[in-house]
Coordinates of C-alpha atoms and ligand atoms in Angstrom, one line a residue:
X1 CA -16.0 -14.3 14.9
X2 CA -16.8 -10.8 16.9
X3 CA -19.7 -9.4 18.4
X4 CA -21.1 -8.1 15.3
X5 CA -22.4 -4.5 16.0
X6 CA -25.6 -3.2 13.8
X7 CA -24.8 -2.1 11.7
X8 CA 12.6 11.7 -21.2
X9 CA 9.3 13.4 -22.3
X10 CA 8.0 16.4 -20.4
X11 CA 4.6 17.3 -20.8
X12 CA 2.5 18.7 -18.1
X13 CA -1.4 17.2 -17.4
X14 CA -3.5 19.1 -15.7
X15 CA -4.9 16.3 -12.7
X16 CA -7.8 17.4 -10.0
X17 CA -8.0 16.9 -6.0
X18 CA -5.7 13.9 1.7
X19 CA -4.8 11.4 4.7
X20 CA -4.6 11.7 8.5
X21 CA -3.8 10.1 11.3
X22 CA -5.6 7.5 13.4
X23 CA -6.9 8.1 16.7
X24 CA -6.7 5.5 19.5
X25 CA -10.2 3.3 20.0
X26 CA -12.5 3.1 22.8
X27 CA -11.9 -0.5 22.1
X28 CA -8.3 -0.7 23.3
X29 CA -9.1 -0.6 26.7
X30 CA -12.9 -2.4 26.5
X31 CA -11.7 -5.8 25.0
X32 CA -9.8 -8.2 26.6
X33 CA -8.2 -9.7 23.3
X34 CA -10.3 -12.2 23.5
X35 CA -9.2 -14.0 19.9
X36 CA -12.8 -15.5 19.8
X37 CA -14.4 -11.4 19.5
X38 CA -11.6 -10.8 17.2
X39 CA -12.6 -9.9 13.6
X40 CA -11.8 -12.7 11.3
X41 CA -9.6 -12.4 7.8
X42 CA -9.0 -14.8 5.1
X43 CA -5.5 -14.5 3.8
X44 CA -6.0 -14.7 -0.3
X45 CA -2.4 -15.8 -2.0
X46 CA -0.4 -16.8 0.4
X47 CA 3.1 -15.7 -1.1
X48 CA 6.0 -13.5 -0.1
X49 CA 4.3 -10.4 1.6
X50 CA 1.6 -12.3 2.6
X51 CA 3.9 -15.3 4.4
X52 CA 6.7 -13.0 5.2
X53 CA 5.2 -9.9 6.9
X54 CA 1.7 -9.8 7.1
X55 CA 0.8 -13.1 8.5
X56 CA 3.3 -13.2 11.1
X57 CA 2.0 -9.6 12.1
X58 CA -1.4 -11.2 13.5
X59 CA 0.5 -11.9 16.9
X60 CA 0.4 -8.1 17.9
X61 CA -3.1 -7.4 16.8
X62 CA -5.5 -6.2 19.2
X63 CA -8.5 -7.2 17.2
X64 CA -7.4 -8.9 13.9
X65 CA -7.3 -12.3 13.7
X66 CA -6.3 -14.9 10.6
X67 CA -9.6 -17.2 9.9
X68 CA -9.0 -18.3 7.0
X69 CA -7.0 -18.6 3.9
X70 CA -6.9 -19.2 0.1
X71 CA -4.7 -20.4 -2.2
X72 CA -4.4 -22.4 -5.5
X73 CA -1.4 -23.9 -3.4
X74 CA -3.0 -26.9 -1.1
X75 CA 0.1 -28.3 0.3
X76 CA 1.4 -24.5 1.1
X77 CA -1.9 -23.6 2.2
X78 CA -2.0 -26.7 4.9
X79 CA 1.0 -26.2 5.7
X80 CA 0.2 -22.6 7.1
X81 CA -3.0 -23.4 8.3
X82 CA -1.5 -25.4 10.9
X83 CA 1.2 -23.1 11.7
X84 CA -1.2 -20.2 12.6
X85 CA -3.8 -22.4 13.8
X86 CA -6.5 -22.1 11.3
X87 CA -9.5 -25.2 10.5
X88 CA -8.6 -26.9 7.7
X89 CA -12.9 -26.2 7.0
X90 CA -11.4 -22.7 6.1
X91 CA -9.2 -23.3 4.0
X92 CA -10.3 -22.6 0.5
X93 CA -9.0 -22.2 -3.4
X94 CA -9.9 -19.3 -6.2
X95 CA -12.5 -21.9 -7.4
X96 CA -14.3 -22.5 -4.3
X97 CA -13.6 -18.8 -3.1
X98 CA -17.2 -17.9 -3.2
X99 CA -18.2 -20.3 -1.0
X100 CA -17.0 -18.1 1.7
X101 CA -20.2 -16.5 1.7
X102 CA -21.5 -19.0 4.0
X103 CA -18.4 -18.8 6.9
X104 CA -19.6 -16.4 9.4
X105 CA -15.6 -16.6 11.1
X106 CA -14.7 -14.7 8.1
X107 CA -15.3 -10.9 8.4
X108 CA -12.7 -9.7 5.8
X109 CA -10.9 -10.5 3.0
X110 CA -7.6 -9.5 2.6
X111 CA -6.4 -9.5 -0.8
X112 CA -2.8 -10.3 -1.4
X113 CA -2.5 -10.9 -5.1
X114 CA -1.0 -10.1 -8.3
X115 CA -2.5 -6.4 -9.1
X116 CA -4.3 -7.8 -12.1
X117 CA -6.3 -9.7 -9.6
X118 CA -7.6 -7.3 -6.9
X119 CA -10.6 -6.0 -8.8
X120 CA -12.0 -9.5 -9.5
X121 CA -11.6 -10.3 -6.1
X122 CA -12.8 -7.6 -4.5
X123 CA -16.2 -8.0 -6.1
X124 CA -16.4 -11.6 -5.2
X125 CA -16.1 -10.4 -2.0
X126 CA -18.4 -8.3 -1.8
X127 CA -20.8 -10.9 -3.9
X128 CA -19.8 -13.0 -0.3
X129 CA -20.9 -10.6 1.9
X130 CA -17.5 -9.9 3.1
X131 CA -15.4 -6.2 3.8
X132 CA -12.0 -5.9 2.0
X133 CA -8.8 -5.1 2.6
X134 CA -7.0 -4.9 -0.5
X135 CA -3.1 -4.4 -1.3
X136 CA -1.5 -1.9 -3.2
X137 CA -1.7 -0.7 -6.0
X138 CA -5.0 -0.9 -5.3
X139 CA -5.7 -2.2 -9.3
X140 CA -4.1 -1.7 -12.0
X141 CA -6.8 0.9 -14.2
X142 CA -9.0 4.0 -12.4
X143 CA -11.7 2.1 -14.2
X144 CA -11.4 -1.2 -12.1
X145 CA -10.8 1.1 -9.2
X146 CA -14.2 2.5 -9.7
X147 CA -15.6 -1.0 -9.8
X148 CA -14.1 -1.8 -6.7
X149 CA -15.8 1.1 -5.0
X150 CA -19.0 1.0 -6.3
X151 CA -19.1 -3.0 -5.4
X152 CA -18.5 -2.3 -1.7
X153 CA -20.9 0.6 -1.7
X154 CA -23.8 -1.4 -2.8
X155 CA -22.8 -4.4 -0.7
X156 CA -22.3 -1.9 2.1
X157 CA -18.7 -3.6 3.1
X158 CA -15.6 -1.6 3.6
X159 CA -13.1 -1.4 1.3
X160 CA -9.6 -0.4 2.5
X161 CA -6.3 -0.2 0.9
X162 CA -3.2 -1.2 2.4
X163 CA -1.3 1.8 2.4
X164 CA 1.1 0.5 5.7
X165 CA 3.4 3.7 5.4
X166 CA 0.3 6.3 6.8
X167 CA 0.1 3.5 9.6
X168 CA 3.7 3.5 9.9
X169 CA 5.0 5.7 13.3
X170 CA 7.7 7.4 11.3
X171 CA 5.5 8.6 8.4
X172 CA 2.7 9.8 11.1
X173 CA 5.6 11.8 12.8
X174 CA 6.6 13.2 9.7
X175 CA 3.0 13.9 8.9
X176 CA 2.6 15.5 12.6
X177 CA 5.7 18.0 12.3
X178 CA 4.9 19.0 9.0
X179 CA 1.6 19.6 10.4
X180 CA 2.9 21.8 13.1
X181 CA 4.6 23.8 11.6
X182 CA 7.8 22.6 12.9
X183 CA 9.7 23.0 8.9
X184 CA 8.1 26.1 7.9
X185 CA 6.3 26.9 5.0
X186 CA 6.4 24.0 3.1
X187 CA 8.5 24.1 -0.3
X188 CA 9.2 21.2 -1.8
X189 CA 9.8 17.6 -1.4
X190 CA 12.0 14.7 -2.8
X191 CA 11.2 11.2 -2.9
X192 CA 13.4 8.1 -4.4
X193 CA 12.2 4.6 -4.7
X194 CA 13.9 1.5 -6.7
X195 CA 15.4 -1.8 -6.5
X196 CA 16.3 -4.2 -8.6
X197 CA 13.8 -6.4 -10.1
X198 CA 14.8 -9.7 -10.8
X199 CA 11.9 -11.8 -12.3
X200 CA 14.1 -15.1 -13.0
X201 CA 15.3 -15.3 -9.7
X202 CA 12.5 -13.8 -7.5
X203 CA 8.8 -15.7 -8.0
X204 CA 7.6 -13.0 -6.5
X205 CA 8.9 -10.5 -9.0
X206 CA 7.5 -12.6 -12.0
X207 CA 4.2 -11.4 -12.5
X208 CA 5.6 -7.5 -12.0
X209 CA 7.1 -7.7 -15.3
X210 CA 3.6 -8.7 -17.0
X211 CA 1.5 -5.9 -17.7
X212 CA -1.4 -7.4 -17.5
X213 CA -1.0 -8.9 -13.6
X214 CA 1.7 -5.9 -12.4
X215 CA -0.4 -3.0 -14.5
X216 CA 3.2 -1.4 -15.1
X217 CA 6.5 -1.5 -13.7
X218 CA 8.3 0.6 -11.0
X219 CA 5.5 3.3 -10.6
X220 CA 3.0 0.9 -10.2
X221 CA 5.1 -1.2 -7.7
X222 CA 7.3 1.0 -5.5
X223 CA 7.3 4.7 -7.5
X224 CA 3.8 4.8 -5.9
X225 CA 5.3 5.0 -2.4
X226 CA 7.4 8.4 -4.0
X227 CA 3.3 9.5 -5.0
X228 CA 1.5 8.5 -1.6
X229 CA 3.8 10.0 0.1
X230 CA 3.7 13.4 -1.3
X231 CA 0.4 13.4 -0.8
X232 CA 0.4 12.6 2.8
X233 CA 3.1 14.6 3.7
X234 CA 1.6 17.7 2.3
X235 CA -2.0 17.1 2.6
X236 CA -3.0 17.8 -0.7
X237 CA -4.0 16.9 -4.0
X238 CA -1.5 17.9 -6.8
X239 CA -2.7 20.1 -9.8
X240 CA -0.1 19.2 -12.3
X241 CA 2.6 16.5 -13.1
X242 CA 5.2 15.7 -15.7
X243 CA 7.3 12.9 -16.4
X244 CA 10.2 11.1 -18.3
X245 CA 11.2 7.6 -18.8
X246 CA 13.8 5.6 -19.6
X247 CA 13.5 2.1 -20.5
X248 CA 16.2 0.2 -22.0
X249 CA 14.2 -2.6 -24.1
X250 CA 17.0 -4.6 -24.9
X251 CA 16.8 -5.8 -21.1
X252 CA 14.7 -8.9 -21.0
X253 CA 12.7 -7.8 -17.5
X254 CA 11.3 -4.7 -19.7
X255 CA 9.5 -6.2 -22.4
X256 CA 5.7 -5.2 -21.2
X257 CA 7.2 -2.8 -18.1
X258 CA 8.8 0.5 -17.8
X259 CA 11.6 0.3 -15.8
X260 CA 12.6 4.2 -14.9
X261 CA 10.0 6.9 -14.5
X262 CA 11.1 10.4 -12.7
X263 CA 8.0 12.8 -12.5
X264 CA 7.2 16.4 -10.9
X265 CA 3.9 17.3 -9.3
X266 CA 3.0 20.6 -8.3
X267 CA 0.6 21.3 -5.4
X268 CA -1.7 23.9 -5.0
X269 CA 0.2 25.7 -2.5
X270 CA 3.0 25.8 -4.7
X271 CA 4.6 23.1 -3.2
X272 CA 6.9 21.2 -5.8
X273 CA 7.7 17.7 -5.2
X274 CA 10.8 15.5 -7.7
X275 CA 10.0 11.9 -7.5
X276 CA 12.4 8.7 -9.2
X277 CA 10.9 5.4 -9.6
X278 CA 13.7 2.7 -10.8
X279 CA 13.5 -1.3 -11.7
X280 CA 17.8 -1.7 -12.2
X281 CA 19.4 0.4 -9.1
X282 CA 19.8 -0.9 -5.6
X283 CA 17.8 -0.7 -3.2
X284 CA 16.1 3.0 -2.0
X285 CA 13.2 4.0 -0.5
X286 CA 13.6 7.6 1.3
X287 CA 11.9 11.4 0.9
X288 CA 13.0 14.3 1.9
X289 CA 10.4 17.3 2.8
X290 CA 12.2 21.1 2.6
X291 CA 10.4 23.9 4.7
X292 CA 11.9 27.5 4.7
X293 CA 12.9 26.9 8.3
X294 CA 13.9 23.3 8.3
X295 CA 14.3 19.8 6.2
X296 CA 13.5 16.4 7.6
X297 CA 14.9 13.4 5.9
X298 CA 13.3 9.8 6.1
X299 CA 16.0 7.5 5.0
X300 CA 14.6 4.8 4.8
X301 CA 11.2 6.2 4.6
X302 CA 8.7 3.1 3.8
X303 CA 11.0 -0.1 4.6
X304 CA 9.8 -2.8 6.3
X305 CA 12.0 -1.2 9.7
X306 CA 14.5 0.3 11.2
X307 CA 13.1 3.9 9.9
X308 CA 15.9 6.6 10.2
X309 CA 14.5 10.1 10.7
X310 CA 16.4 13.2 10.9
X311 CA 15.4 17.2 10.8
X312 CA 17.8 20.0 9.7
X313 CA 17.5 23.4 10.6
X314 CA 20.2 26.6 10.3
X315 CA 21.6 25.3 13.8
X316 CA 22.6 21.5 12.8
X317 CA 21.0 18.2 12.4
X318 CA 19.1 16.0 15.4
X319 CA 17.9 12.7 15.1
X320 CA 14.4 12.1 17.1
X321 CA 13.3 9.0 18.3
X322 CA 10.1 7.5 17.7
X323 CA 8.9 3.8 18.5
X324 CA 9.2 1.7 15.5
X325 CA 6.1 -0.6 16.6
X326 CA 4.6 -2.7 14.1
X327 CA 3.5 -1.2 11.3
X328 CA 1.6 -4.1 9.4
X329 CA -0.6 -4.9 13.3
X330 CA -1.4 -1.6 13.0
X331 CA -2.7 -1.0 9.6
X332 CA -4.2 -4.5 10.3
X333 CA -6.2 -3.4 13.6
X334 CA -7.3 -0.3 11.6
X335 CA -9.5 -2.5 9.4
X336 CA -10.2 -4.6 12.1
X337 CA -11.7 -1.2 14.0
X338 CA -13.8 0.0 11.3
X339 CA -15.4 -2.8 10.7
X340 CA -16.4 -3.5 14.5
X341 CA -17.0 0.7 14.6
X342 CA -18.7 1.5 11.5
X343 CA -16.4 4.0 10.6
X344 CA -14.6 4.6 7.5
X345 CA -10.9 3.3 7.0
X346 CA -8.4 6.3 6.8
X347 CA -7.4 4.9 3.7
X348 CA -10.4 3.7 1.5
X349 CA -10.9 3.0 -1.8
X350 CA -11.0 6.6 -2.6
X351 CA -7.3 7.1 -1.3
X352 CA -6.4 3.9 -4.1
X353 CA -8.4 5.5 -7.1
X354 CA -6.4 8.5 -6.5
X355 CA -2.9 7.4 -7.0
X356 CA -4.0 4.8 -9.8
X357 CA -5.6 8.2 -11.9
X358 CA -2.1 9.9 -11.0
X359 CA 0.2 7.0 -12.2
X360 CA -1.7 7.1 -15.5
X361 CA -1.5 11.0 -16.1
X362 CA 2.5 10.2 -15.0
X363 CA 2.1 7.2 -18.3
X364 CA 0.5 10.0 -19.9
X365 CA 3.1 12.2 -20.2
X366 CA 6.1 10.2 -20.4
X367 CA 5.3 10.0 -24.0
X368 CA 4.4 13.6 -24.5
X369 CA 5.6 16.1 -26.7
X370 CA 9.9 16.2 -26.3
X371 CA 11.6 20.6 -26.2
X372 CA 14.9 19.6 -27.0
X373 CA 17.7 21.7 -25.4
Ligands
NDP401 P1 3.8 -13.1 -4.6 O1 4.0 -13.5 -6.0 O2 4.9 -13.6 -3.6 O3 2.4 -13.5 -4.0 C1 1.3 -13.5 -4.8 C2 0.5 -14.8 -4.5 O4 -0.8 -14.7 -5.2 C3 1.1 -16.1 -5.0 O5 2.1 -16.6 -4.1 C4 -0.1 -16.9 -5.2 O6 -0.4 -17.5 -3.9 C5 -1.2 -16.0 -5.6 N1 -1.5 -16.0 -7.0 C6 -2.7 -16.3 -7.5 N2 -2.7 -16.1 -8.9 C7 -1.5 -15.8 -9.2 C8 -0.9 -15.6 -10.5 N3 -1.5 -15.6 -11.6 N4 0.4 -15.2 -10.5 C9 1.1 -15.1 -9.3 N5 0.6 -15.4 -8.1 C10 -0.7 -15.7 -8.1 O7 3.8 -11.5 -4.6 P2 3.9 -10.5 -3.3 O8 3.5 -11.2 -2.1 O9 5.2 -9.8 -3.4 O10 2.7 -9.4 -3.7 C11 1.4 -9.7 -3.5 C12 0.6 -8.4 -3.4 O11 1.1 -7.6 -2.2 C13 0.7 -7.4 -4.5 O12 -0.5 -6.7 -4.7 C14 1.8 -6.5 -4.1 O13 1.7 -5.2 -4.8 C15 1.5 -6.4 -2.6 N6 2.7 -6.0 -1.9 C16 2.6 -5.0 -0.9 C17 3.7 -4.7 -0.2 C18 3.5 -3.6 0.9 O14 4.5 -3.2 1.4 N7 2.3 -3.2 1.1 C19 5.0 -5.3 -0.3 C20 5.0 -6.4 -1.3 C21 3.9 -6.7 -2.0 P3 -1.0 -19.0 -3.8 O15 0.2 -19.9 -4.2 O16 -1.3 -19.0 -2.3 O17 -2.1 -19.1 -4.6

């Protein structure tokens, strides 16, 4: 534990409404690392993102540490525990979960489940005294969102959602050109994401075909990068969207899900920005940001690595380098900072309700009134 400190329809809706980038800590150079002053995080569902890229992340954290997990999965659970060192005392299951309350090693609790779940475990949480880290989406209604806000407020815990992308170096150099001024007046933007989802063959991608765990398909899932990003790269809040769909319902994976969902948004600085958000294409994840004196593609934009950044102007293309680092440690040690700080997490609950009221005015609309042409 650390050194705790004091403290096809297109319909316009009409939506109201940014994100920066982190600045280094004092910390970096006052703490030795010391894994013993490092804030502690229990791991809750311990499946692909969670095994795959998160956990192993803990090895570059500065001040993040893994104390404990929970799972319904005992064997799995064990398994891991020993693997990244962890008591078996702190290993726990969504029935004894609450219990948690009384383990001063754990600081956090970082929520890597199905969507449907990250409300109901954020306010145990909170009942347990602990901060939150919760993954995207942040839930699947603005309504649980709320819930999730207002718990940690009263508790007086942080609540951060796991947006890795505005942690990610090749988003914050995106965000710092556009900043600059480096493309121009900024015009529009364009922003793909889709993959395949494959919910026979992929555990994982089980429950995101069930509305009630995923809290819709694509957009909620990976169309939401398209949204966040839009966001962050123009530092606003957009004032209007539309939408169309197209689902083909004969396909078994789109029974409760939408599949494809393509939506505008206009910001108010008249900045347009085309999104897609597909279920059945391979694999994409990339934007594309159009000033009046230059373009910069991302391509892919919000992958796990191996980012691929370019800029455009009237005199040719060049491809900048930037340091890939490690996107998840750093998002990780963000949390990790506010809480040993007291300061707020660049992307807090707030940031989550936003997108979550956006994707449903983008539901809204899909179904809206049809001009046909
Ligand atoms: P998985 O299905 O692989 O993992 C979810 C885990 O939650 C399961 O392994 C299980 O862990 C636990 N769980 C508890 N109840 C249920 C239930 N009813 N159904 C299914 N699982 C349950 O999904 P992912 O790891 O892909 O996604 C988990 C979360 O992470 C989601 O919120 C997702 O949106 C987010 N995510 C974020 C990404 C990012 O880039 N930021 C990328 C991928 C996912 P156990 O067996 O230990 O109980």
């Amino acid at each position: 534990m650390f050194l705790r400190q004091a403290g096809q329809a297109v319909a316009t809706v009409i939506v109201a409404g940014p994100a920066a980038a982190s600045a280094p800590s004092p910390l970096d150079d006052a703490m030795q690392y010391d894994d013993q002053k490092k804030v502690g995080f229990a791991i809750v569902g311990l499946g692909k993102f969670a095994t795959q890229q998160m956990m192993p992340a803990f090895k570059d954290c500065k001040h993040a540490r893994i104390a404990a997990l929970v799972s319904g999965s005992p064997d799995k659970a064990k398994k891991l525990a020993r693997q990244y060192g962890v008591e078996a005392k702190n290993i726990y299951n969504y029935e004894n979960f609450d219990t948690i309350k009384d383990n001063p090693e754990v600081d956090v609790v970082y929520i890597v489940l199905p969507v449907g779940l990250h409300a109901e475990y954020t306010i145990r949480a909170t009942k347990a005294g602990k901060h939150v880290l919760t993954e995207k989406p942040m839930a699947t209604s603005p309504e649980d969102c709320q819930k999730m806000i207002d718990a940690c407020q009263k508790a007086g815990k942080k609540l951060m959602v796991a947006y890795r992308a505005q942690y990610e170096p090749f988003n914050l150099d995106a965000i710092a050109r556009i900043r600059k001024g480096e493309l121009g007046k900024l015009l529009q933007i364009t922003a793909d994401h889709g993959r395949s989802v494959d919910p026979t063959g992929d555990k994982a991608d089980s429950w995101r075909v069930q509305k009630k765990l995923a809290g819709g398909g694509s957009l909620m899932d990976i169309g939401i990068y398209s949204l966040n990003a839009t966001r962050y790269l123009t530092g606003e809040e957009p004032v209007e969207v539309t939408a169309i769909e197209s689902t083909d319902k004969n396909d078994p994976r789109f029974q409760e899900v939408e599949d494809r969902i393509h939506f505008t948004l206009r910001f108010p600085s008249g900045v347009l920005a085309t999104c897609t958000s597909s279920y059945s294409i391979q694999e994409v994840k990339r934007y594309r940001v159009f000033g009046d004196k230059a373009w910069l593609d991302l391509d892919p934009a919000t992958d796990y690595k191996e980012h691929n950044l370019k800029i455009g102007d009237k005199n040719g293309e060049r491809k900048p380098n930037v340091d890939e680092g490690n996107q998840f440690a750093a998002e990780l040690d963000h949390m990790a900072e506010c809480v040993l700080n007291n300061t707020t997490p660049k992307t807090p609950g707030e940031e989550g309700l936003r997108d979550i009221r956006l994707i449903h005015a983008i539901y809204d609309t899909r179904t809206g009134k049809r001009v046909k042409v």
